[in-house]
mmCIF file of C-alpha atoms and ligand atoms in Angstrom:
data_model
loop_
_atom_site.group_PDB
_atom_site.id
_atom_site.type_symbol
_atom_site.label_atom_id
_atom_site.label_comp_id
_atom_site.label_asym_id
_atom_site.label_seq_id
_atom_site.Cartn_x
_atom_site.Cartn_y
_atom_site.Cartn_z
ATOM 1 C CA MET A 1 56.538 -66.580 17.564
ATOM 2 C CA LYS A 2 56.900 -65.231 14.022
ATOM 3 C CA PRO A 3 55.795 -61.558 13.915
ATOM 4 C CA LEU A 4 53.114 -60.456 11.481
ATOM 5 C CA GLN A 5 54.561 -58.679 8.486
ATOM 6 C CA THR A 6 53.300 -55.277 7.434
ATOM 7 C CA TYR A 7 53.513 -53.118 4.331
ATOM 8 C CA PRO A 8 53.200 -49.322 4.559
ATOM 9 C CA ARG A 9 50.656 -49.203 1.714
ATOM 10 C CA PHE A 10 48.337 -51.804 3.190
ATOM 11 C CA VAL A 11 45.222 -50.059 4.543
ATOM 12 C CA SER A 12 42.068 -51.694 5.912
ATOM 13 C CA ILE A 13 38.664 -50.154 6.511
ATOM 14 C CA GLU A 14 36.576 -51.697 9.265
ATOM 15 C CA GLY A 15 33.260 -51.094 10.949
ATOM 16 C CA GLY A 16 29.870 -52.527 11.723
ATOM 17 C CA GLU A 17 26.945 -52.821 9.344
ATOM 18 C CA GLY A 18 26.109 -49.616 7.461
ATOM 19 C CA ALA A 19 29.184 -47.772 8.718
ATOM 20 C CA GLY A 20 29.932 -46.410 5.240
ATOM 21 C CA LYS A 21 33.102 -48.317 4.367
ATOM 22 C CA SER A 22 32.459 -48.256 0.602
ATOM 23 C CA THR A 23 32.025 -44.494 0.686
ATOM 24 C CA VAL A 24 35.346 -43.988 2.482
ATOM 25 C CA ILE A 25 37.191 -46.424 0.208
ATOM 26 C CA ASN A 26 35.972 -44.552 -2.880
ATOM 27 C CA ALA A 27 37.160 -41.236 -1.423
ATOM 28 C CA LEU A 28 40.602 -42.599 -0.487
ATOM 29 C CA ARG A 29 40.961 -44.245 -3.869
ATOM 30 C CA SER A 30 40.101 -41.075 -5.822
ATOM 31 C CA VAL A 31 42.596 -38.960 -3.915
ATOM 32 C CA LEU A 32 45.434 -41.470 -4.217
ATOM 33 C CA GLU A 33 44.800 -42.001 -7.926
ATOM 34 C CA ALA A 34 44.661 -38.259 -8.535
ATOM 35 C CA GLN A 35 48.153 -38.140 -7.047
ATOM 36 C CA GLY A 36 49.344 -40.749 -9.574
ATOM 37 C CA GLU A 37 49.323 -43.725 -7.187
ATOM 38 C CA ARG A 38 48.216 -47.208 -8.215
ATOM 39 C CA VAL A 39 45.388 -48.469 -6.007
ATOM 40 C CA VAL A 40 43.845 -51.910 -5.642
ATOM 41 C CA SER A 41 40.597 -51.850 -3.715
ATOM 42 C CA THR A 42 39.380 -55.202 -2.587
ATOM 43 C CA ARG A 43 37.082 -56.740 0.010
ATOM 44 C CA GLU A 44 36.675 -59.537 2.511
ATOM 45 C CA PRO A 45 35.419 -62.121 2.530
ATOM 46 C CA GLY A 46 36.278 -62.232 -1.165
ATOM 47 C CA GLY A 47 38.797 -60.578 -3.443
ATOM 48 C CA THR A 48 39.661 -63.603 -5.660
ATOM 49 C CA PRO A 49 37.313 -65.907 -7.611
ATOM 50 C CA LEU A 50 37.696 -68.716 -5.069
ATOM 51 C CA ALA A 51 37.386 -66.389 -2.074
ATOM 52 C CA GLU A 52 34.236 -64.871 -3.610
ATOM 53 C CA MET A 53 32.773 -68.390 -3.795
ATOM 54 C CA ILE A 54 33.566 -68.833 -0.105
ATOM 55 C CA ARG A 55 31.853 -65.466 0.509
ATOM 56 C CA ASP A 56 28.677 -66.852 -1.063
ATOM 57 C CA LEU A 57 28.859 -69.890 1.231
ATOM 58 C CA LEU A 58 29.265 -67.602 4.230
ATOM 59 C CA LEU A 59 26.595 -65.023 3.491
ATOM 60 C CA ASP A 60 23.848 -66.854 1.594
ATOM 61 C CA PRO A 61 21.004 -67.445 4.085
ATOM 62 C CA ALA A 62 19.861 -70.449 2.026
ATOM 63 C CA HIS A 63 22.695 -72.583 3.459
ATOM 64 C CA GLU A 64 22.383 -74.421 6.753
ATOM 65 C CA PRO A 65 23.557 -72.322 9.752
ATOM 66 C CA ALA A 66 27.354 -72.390 10.094
ATOM 67 C CA THR A 67 28.857 -73.147 13.500
ATOM 68 C CA PRO A 68 31.085 -70.341 14.847
ATOM 69 C CA GLU A 69 34.150 -72.484 14.119
ATOM 70 C CA THR A 70 33.001 -73.254 10.557
ATOM 71 C CA GLU A 71 32.382 -69.561 9.976
ATOM 72 C CA THR A 72 35.822 -68.674 11.346
ATOM 73 C CA LEU A 73 37.638 -71.270 9.261
ATOM 74 C CA LEU A 74 35.811 -70.238 6.089
ATOM 75 C CA MET A 75 36.678 -66.566 6.723
ATOM 76 C CA PHE A 76 40.332 -67.565 7.076
ATOM 77 C CA ALA A 77 40.238 -69.898 4.055
ATOM 78 C CA ALA A 78 39.037 -66.952 1.963
ATOM 79 C CA ARG A 79 41.606 -64.648 3.576
ATOM 80 C CA ALA A 80 44.542 -67.009 3.000
ATOM 81 C CA GLN A 81 43.682 -67.134 -0.697
ATOM 82 C CA HIS A 82 43.120 -63.387 -0.897
ATOM 83 C CA VAL A 83 46.430 -62.568 0.791
ATOM 84 C CA ARG A 84 48.501 -64.861 -1.463
ATOM 85 C CA GLU A 85 46.718 -64.170 -4.735
ATOM 86 C CA THR A 86 45.753 -60.499 -4.531
ATOM 87 C CA ILE A 87 47.019 -58.523 -1.549
ATOM 88 C CA VAL A 88 50.708 -59.423 -1.312
ATOM 89 C CA PRO A 89 51.353 -59.389 -5.107
ATOM 90 C CA SER A 90 49.679 -55.966 -5.339
ATOM 91 C CA LEU A 91 51.687 -54.562 -2.418
ATOM 92 C CA GLU A 92 54.910 -55.996 -3.809
ATOM 93 C CA SER A 93 54.201 -54.329 -7.152
ATOM 94 C CA GLY A 94 54.072 -50.962 -5.324
ATOM 95 C CA ALA A 95 50.298 -50.431 -5.311
ATOM 96 C CA TRP A 96 48.232 -49.244 -2.377
ATOM 97 C CA VAL A 97 45.790 -51.884 -1.195
ATOM 98 C CA LEU A 98 42.535 -50.596 0.310
ATOM 99 C CA CYS A 99 40.855 -53.577 1.902
ATOM 100 C CA ASP A 100 37.177 -53.475 2.904
ATOM 101 C CA ARG A 101 37.518 -55.529 6.126
ATOM 102 C CA PHE A 102 40.448 -57.753 7.143
ATOM 103 C CA THR A 103 41.415 -59.853 10.172
ATOM 104 C CA ASP A 104 40.057 -57.294 12.677
ATOM 105 C CA SER A 105 36.598 -58.272 11.411
ATOM 106 C CA SER A 106 37.251 -61.869 12.455
ATOM 107 C CA TYR A 107 38.271 -60.764 15.955
ATOM 108 C CA ALA A 108 35.145 -58.589 16.160
ATOM 109 C CA TYR A 109 32.479 -60.796 14.501
ATOM 110 C CA GLN A 110 33.705 -64.342 15.209
ATOM 111 C CA GLY A 111 35.642 -63.496 18.401
ATOM 112 C CA ALA A 112 33.594 -60.858 20.238
ATOM 113 C CA GLY A 113 30.339 -61.606 18.393
ATOM 114 C CA ARG A 114 30.268 -65.409 18.309
ATOM 115 C CA GLY A 115 32.575 -66.155 21.244
ATOM 116 C CA VAL A 116 35.349 -67.891 19.306
ATOM 117 C CA ASP A 117 38.579 -67.926 21.320
ATOM 118 C CA ALA A 118 40.803 -64.965 20.368
ATOM 119 C CA ALA A 119 43.882 -67.180 20.786
ATOM 120 C CA PHE A 120 42.531 -69.518 18.091
ATOM 121 C CA ILE A 121 41.961 -66.524 15.791
ATOM 122 C CA ALA A 122 45.494 -65.295 16.541
ATOM 123 C CA THR A 123 46.907 -68.703 15.564
ATOM 124 C CA LEU A 124 45.042 -68.632 12.253
ATOM 125 C CA GLU A 125 46.173 -65.048 11.701
ATOM 126 C CA ARG A 126 49.813 -65.981 12.278
ATOM 127 C CA ASP A 127 49.839 -69.263 10.357
ATOM 128 C CA CYS A 128 47.422 -68.626 7.466
ATOM 129 C CA VAL A 129 47.587 -64.851 6.951
ATOM 130 C CA GLY A 130 50.942 -63.568 8.191
ATOM 131 C CA ILE A 131 50.310 -59.890 7.433
ATOM 132 C CA VAL A 132 48.585 -56.995 9.163
ATOM 133 C CA PRO A 133 47.571 -53.599 7.729
ATOM 134 C CA ALA A 134 49.832 -50.648 8.508
ATOM 135 C CA LEU A 135 46.809 -48.366 8.857
ATOM 136 C CA THR A 136 43.241 -49.252 9.806
ATOM 137 C CA PHE A 137 40.242 -46.959 9.720
ATOM 138 C CA LEU A 138 37.523 -47.977 12.145
ATOM 139 C CA LEU A 139 34.218 -46.369 11.173
ATOM 140 C CA ASP A 140 32.313 -46.426 14.419
ATOM 141 C CA ILE A 141 28.555 -46.001 14.519
ATOM 142 C CA ASP A 142 25.748 -46.819 16.908
ATOM 143 C CA VAL A 143 24.288 -50.232 15.975
ATOM 144 C CA ALA A 144 20.719 -49.006 15.479
ATOM 145 C CA ALA A 145 21.841 -46.101 13.266
ATOM 146 C CA GLY A 146 24.022 -48.385 11.106
ATOM 147 C CA ARG A 147 21.241 -50.916 10.711
ATOM 148 C CA ALA A 148 18.743 -48.190 9.803
ATOM 149 C CA ARG A 149 21.052 -47.181 6.939
ATOM 150 C CA MET A 150 21.222 -50.763 5.722
ATOM 151 C CA HIS A 151 17.422 -51.062 5.811
ATOM 152 C CA SER A 152 16.953 -47.822 3.923
ATOM 153 C CA ARG A 153 19.348 -49.116 1.252
ATOM 154 C CA GLY A 154 16.930 -52.024 0.689
ATOM 155 C CA GLY A 155 17.679 -55.594 -0.471
ATOM 156 C CA ALA A 156 17.383 -58.857 1.443
ATOM 157 C CA PRO A 157 19.649 -59.144 4.517
ATOM 158 C CA ASP A 158 22.457 -61.708 4.253
ATOM 159 C CA ARG A 159 23.026 -64.466 6.828
ATOM 160 C CA ILE A 160 25.090 -62.271 9.166
ATOM 161 C CA GLU A 161 22.908 -59.178 8.751
ATOM 162 C CA ARG A 162 20.015 -61.294 10.125
ATOM 163 C CA GLU A 163 21.666 -61.406 13.560
ATOM 164 C CA ARG A 164 20.114 -59.587 16.509
ATOM 165 C CA ASP A 165 21.204 -56.177 17.799
ATOM 166 C CA GLU A 166 22.981 -57.750 20.812
ATOM 167 C CA PHE A 167 25.323 -59.564 18.453
ATOM 168 C CA PHE A 168 26.222 -56.295 16.703
ATOM 169 C CA GLN A 169 26.717 -54.560 20.072
ATOM 170 C CA ARG A 170 29.360 -57.162 20.922
ATOM 171 C CA VAL A 171 30.937 -56.693 17.478
ATOM 172 C CA ARG A 172 31.127 -52.928 17.964
ATOM 173 C CA ALA A 173 32.689 -53.330 21.414
ATOM 174 C CA GLY A 174 35.147 -55.841 19.942
ATOM 175 C CA PHE A 175 36.293 -53.366 17.279
ATOM 176 C CA LEU A 176 36.649 -50.535 19.805
ATOM 177 C CA HIS A 177 38.641 -52.777 22.110
ATOM 178 C CA ARG A 178 41.075 -53.614 19.303
ATOM 179 C CA ALA A 179 41.435 -49.954 18.374
ATOM 180 C CA GLU A 180 42.153 -49.045 21.977
ATOM 181 C CA ALA A 181 44.811 -51.749 22.183
ATOM 182 C CA ASP A 182 46.616 -50.581 19.024
ATOM 183 C CA PRO A 183 46.303 -46.793 18.696
ATOM 184 C CA ARG A 184 49.315 -46.571 16.356
ATOM 185 C CA ARG A 185 47.532 -48.560 13.660
ATOM 186 C CA PHE A 186 43.903 -47.522 14.190
ATOM 187 C CA ARG A 187 42.167 -44.267 13.345
ATOM 188 C CA VAL A 188 38.671 -44.268 14.802
ATOM 189 C CA ILE A 189 36.201 -42.074 12.910
ATOM 190 C CA ASP A 190 32.722 -41.141 14.089
ATOM 191 C CA ALA A 191 30.736 -42.606 11.188
ATOM 192 C CA ALA A 192 27.430 -41.084 12.318
ATOM 193 C CA GLN A 193 28.551 -37.775 10.795
ATOM 194 C CA PRO A 194 27.484 -36.771 7.278
ATOM 195 C CA MET A 195 29.228 -38.657 4.460
ATOM 196 C CA ASP A 196 31.428 -35.753 3.353
ATOM 197 C CA VAL A 197 32.609 -35.164 6.929
ATOM 198 C CA VAL A 198 33.500 -38.864 7.382
ATOM 199 C CA ALA A 199 35.353 -38.920 4.057
ATOM 200 C CA ALA A 200 37.251 -35.713 4.923
ATOM 201 C CA ALA A 201 38.313 -37.153 8.291
ATOM 202 C CA ALA A 202 39.650 -40.290 6.578
ATOM 203 C CA LEU A 203 41.492 -38.260 3.940
ATOM 204 C CA SER A 204 43.129 -36.003 6.486
ATOM 205 C CA ALA A 205 44.220 -39.045 8.545
ATOM 206 C CA LEU A 206 45.693 -40.610 5.401
ATOM 207 C CA GLU A 207 47.616 -37.433 4.598
ATOM 208 C CA ALA A 208 48.963 -37.274 8.154
ATOM 209 C CA TYR A 209 49.986 -40.934 7.922
ATOM 210 C CA ARG A 210 51.892 -40.335 4.673
ATOM 211 C CA ALA A 211 53.652 -37.186 5.916
HETATM 212 N N1 T5A B 1 32.578 -60.704 8.261
HETATM 213 C C1 T5A B 1 33.556 -60.303 7.399
HETATM 214 C C2 T5A B 1 32.871 -61.494 9.364
HETATM 215 O O1 T5A B 1 31.963 -61.905 10.100
HETATM 216 N N2 T5A B 1 34.178 -61.824 9.604
HETATM 217 C C3 T5A B 1 35.206 -61.452 8.781
HETATM 218 O O2 T5A B 1 36.372 -61.802 9.040
HETATM 219 C C4 T5A B 1 34.877 -60.654 7.635
HETATM 220 C C5 T5A B 1 35.959 -60.218 6.700
HETATM 221 C C6 T5A B 1 30.661 -58.968 4.994
HETATM 222 C C7 T5A B 1 29.964 -59.603 6.173
HETATM 223 O O3 T5A B 1 30.867 -60.565 6.647
HETATM 224 C C8 T5A B 1 31.177 -60.335 7.995
HETATM 225 C C9 T5A B 1 30.848 -58.884 8.246
HETATM 226 C C10 T5A B 1 29.711 -58.612 7.293
HETATM 227 O O4 T5A B 1 28.510 -58.946 7.965
HETATM 228 P P1 T5A B 1 30.143 -56.744 3.843
HETATM 229 O O5 T5A B 1 29.795 -56.725 2.420
HETATM 230 O O6 T5A B 1 31.444 -56.182 4.242
HETATM 231 O O7 T5A B 1 29.842 -58.240 4.296
HETATM 232 O O8 T5A B 1 28.994 -56.147 4.743
HETATM 233 P P2 T5A B 1 28.756 -54.774 5.265
HETATM 234 O O9 T5A B 1 29.688 -54.343 6.311
HETATM 235 O O10 T5A B 1 27.345 -54.881 5.667
HETATM 236 O O11 T5A B 1 29.099 -53.878 3.995
HETATM 237 P P3 T5A B 1 28.281 -52.860 3.249
HETATM 238 O O12 T5A B 1 28.946 -52.619 1.947
HETATM 239 O O13 T5A B 1 26.888 -53.323 3.183
HETATM 240 O O14 T5A B 1 28.410 -51.598 4.207
HETATM 241 P P4 T5A B 1 29.385 -50.364 4.166
HETATM 242 O O15 T5A B 1 30.379 -50.480 3.061
HETATM 243 O O16 T5A B 1 29.946 -50.105 5.515
HETATM 244 O O17 T5A B 1 28.391 -49.215 3.901
HETATM 245 P P5 T5A B 1 28.096 -48.412 2.571
HETATM 246 O O18 T5A B 1 29.200 -47.466 2.294
HETATM 247 O O19 T5A B 1 27.660 -49.333 1.507
HETATM 248 O O20 T5A B 1 26.873 -47.583 3.144
HETATM 249 C C11 T5A B 1 25.665 -48.202 3.540
HETATM 250 C C12 T5A B 1 24.496 -47.234 3.289
HETATM 251 O O21 T5A B 1 24.613 -46.113 4.140
HETATM 252 C C13 T5A B 1 24.745 -44.899 3.397
HETATM 253 C C14 T5A B 1 25.174 -45.325 1.990
HETATM 254 O O22 T5A B 1 24.764 -44.409 1.024
HETATM 255 C C15 T5A B 1 24.488 -46.673 1.864
HETATM 256 O O23 T5A B 1 23.166 -46.507 1.466
HETATM 257 N N3 T5A B 1 25.769 -44.102 4.079
HETATM 258 C C16 T5A B 1 25.502 -42.984 4.781
HETATM 259 N N4 T5A B 1 24.367 -42.319 5.019
HETATM 260 C C17 T5A B 1 24.461 -41.203 5.792
HETATM 261 N N5 T5A B 1 25.624 -40.739 6.322
HETATM 262 C C18 T5A B 1 26.789 -41.360 6.103
HETATM 263 N N6 T5A B 1 27.933 -40.919 6.651
HETATM 264 C C19 T5A B 1 26.761 -42.564 5.302
HETATM 265 N N7 T5A B 1 27.722 -43.437 4.894
HETATM 266 C C20 T5A B 1 27.097 -44.373 4.168
#
């Protein structure tokens, strides 16, 4: 089986709803840029015009409910485009890529959350994606606390945010299981801490990774 390729400057940020991924990405980006590095921050699903259109299909609650398989295939359709058009060209040009979610989200949401077979996800990962981050931050937070943050932020919930707490409990367990299985790649951060503490933990892990 062909191994997944990795690039040392490919970093993903994962977590459940309201974990604070955007906050951490902004902190990592500022520090890297201040050190003269080029940084591309991007997100999934999305990150190219076509992939952003797929994102709308996935998250807009106005569409008919997607089956777990449809949802999985759309996530990977967006990811395949994103990898070829944005992520790999940026990495090959020497930039850091900070990706808000990547394939671990599919294992957690579609695999652990929806019950899609992990072997099917692994096949899509190998054949349609081909790359894996070198470093992944998992921002871990209790489901109720994360959802409370999302509610206090306001705005209408998207199709996935409308799921019940039990779904997000399975997602959280799915992420933690992946982190446990691959401690070299994952850095798990307690995202219930104040924002500056979470950002400082991510920055110190990044510095240790680069040393
Ligand atoms: N999805 C995605 C899948 O199902 N499968 C996949 O393969 C992929 C790639 C994507 C949705 O798609 C699903 C997962 C998602 O449901 P998204 O835009 O990534 O959508 O959705 P969210 O994870 O919900 O992203 P958000 O941007 O909404 O959340 P963040 O980035 O984690 O949180 P952030 O930084 O915006 O913070 C949320 C709020 O909390 C506050 C912030 O100020 C903000 O108001 N906050 C804190 N408050 C107190 N203490 C802290 N430490 C805080 N950190 C943040």
